[in-house]
GROMACS .gro file of C-alpha atoms in nm:
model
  134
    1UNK     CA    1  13.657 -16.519   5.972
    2UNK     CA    2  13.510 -16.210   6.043
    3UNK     CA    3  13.476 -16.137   6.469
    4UNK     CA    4  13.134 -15.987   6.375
    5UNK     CA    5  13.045 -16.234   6.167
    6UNK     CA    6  13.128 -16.472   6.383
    7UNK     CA    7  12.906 -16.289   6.681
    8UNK     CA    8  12.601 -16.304   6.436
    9UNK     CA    9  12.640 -16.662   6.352
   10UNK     CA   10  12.662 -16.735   6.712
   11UNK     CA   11  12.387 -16.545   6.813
   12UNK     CA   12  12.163 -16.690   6.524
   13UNK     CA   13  12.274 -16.976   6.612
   14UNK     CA   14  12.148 -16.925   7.012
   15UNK     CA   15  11.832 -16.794   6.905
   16UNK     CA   16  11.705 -17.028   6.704
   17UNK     CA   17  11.774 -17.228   6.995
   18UNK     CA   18  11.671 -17.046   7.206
   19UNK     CA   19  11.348 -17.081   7.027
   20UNK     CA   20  11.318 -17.426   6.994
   21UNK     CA   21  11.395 -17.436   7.409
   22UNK     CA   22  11.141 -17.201   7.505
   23UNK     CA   23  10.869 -17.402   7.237
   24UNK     CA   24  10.947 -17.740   7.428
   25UNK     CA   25  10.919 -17.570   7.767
   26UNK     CA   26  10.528 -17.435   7.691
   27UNK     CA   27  10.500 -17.783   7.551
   28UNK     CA   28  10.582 -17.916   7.903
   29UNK     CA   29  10.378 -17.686   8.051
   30UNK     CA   30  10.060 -17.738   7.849
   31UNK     CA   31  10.103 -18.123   7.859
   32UNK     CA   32  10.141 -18.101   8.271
   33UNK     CA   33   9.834 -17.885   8.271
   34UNK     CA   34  10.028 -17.582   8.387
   35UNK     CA   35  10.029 -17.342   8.125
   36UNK     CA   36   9.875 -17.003   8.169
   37UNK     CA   37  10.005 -16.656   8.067
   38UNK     CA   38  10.302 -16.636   8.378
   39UNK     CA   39  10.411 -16.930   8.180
   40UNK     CA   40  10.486 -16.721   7.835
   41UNK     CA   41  10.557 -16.388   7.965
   42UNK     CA   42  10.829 -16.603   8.240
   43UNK     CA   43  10.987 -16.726   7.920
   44UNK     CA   44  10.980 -16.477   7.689
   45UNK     CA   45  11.132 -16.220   7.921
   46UNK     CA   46  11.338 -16.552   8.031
   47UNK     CA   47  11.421 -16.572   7.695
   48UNK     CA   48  11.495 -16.199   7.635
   49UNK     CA   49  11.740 -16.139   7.862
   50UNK     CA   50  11.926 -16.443   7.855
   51UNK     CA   51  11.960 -16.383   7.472
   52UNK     CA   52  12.106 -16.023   7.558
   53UNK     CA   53  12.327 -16.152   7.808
   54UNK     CA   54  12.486 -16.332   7.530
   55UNK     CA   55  12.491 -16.104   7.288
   56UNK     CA   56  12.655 -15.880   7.516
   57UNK     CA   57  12.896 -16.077   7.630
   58UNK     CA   58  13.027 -16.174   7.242
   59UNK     CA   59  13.081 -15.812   7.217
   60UNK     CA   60  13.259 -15.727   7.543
   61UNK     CA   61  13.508 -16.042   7.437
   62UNK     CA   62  13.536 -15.913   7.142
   63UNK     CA   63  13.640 -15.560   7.221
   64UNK     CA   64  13.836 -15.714   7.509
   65UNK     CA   65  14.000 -15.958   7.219
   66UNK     CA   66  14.098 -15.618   7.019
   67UNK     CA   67  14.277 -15.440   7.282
   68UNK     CA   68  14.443 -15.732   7.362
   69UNK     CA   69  14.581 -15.797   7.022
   70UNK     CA   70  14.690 -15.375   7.008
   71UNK     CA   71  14.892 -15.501   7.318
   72UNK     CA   72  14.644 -15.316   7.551
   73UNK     CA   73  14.632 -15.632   7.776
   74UNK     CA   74  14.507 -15.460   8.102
   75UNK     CA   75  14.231 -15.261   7.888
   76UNK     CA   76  14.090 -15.600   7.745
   77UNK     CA   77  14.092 -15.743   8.105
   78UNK     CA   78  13.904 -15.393   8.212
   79UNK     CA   79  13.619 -15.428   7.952
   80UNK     CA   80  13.619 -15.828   8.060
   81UNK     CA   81  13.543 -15.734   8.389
   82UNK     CA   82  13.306 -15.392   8.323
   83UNK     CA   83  13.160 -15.643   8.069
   84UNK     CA   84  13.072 -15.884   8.349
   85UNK     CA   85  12.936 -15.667   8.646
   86UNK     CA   86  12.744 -15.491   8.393
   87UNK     CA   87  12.603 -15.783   8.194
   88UNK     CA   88  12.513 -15.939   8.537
   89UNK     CA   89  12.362 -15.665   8.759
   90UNK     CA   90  12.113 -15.586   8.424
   91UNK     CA   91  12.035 -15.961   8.438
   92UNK     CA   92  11.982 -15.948   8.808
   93UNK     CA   93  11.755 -15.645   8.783
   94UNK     CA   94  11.559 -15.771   8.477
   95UNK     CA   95  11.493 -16.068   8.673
   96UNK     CA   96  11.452 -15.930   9.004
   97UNK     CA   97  11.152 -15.732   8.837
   98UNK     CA   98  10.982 -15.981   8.622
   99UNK     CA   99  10.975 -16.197   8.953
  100UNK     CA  100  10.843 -15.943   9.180
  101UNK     CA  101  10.594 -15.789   8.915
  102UNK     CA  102  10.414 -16.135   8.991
  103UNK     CA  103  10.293 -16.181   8.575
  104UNK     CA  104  10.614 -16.427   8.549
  105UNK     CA  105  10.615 -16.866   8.637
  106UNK     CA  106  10.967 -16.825   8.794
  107UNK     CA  107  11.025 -17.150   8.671
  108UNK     CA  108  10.992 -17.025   8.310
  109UNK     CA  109  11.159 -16.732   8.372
  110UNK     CA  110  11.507 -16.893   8.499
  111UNK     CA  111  11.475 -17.200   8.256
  112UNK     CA  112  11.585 -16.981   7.938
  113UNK     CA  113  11.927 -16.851   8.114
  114UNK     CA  114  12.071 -17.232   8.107
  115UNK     CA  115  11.954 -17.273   7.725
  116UNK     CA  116  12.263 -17.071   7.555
  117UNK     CA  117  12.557 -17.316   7.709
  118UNK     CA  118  12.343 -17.621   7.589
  119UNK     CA  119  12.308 -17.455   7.254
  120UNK     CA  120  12.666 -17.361   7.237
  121UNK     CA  121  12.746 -17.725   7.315
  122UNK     CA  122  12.510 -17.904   7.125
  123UNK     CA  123  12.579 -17.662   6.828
  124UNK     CA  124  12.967 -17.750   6.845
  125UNK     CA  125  12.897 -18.104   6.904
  126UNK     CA  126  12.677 -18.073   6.530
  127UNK     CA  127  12.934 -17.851   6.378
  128UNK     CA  128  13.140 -17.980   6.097
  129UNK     CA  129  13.468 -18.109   6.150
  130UNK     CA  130  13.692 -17.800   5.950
  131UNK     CA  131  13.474 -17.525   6.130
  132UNK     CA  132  13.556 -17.642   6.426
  133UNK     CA  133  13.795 -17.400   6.664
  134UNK     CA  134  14.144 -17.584   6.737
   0.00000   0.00000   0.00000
């Protein structure tokens, strides 16, 4: 298949996800008499960034993936690693900003950056038997 398709599948695949994560958070919220509007602006920016951490990182494997496979091995591990500190510190700062601006529940804004590995396993776990990777 396809690397890009593959990368939009995936990240359809997260967001809807992603979604469905951040709807049963609020619910949690609301039932525990918590919600207010730190609640959806923590997990929508939560949300946000964790979904363009993703997204990011597909791409950076995948153009890491490419070089490798022109037998550019150290430029695939370069982008891996520029990938990385990049993806990160914009995480970090997005973060760092939305907590200090004070309109964020930290609690809803960190809870979204675990949902894409649960996805990605529950989503595998689902998948049918012939699409799954070797």
């Amino acid at each position: 298949m396809d690397s890009r398709k593959t990368i939009l599948k995936e990240t359809l695949l997260v967001t809807g996800g992603m979604a469905a994560g951040i709807a049963v958070m609020f619910a949690v919220f609301a039932a525990l008499g918590y919600w207010d509007l730190t609640v959806l602006w923590g997990g929508l920016i939560g949300g946000g960034l964790s979904l363009a951490n993703f997204l990011l990182m597909s791409v950076g494997v995948n153009a890491a993936a490419d070089r490798a496979e022109q037998q550019n091995v150290k430029g695939g591990q370069s982008v891996i690693a520029a990938s990385f500190l990049l993806r990160y510190a914009g995480l970090f700062l997005g973060l760092f900003l939305a907590a200090k601006s004070g309109q964020c529940n930290l609690i809803a804004l960190l809870l979204p950056l675990l949902f894409p590995r649960l996805i990605l396993t529950l989503g595998a776990f689902f998948r049918k038997k012939e699409d799954r990777p070797a």
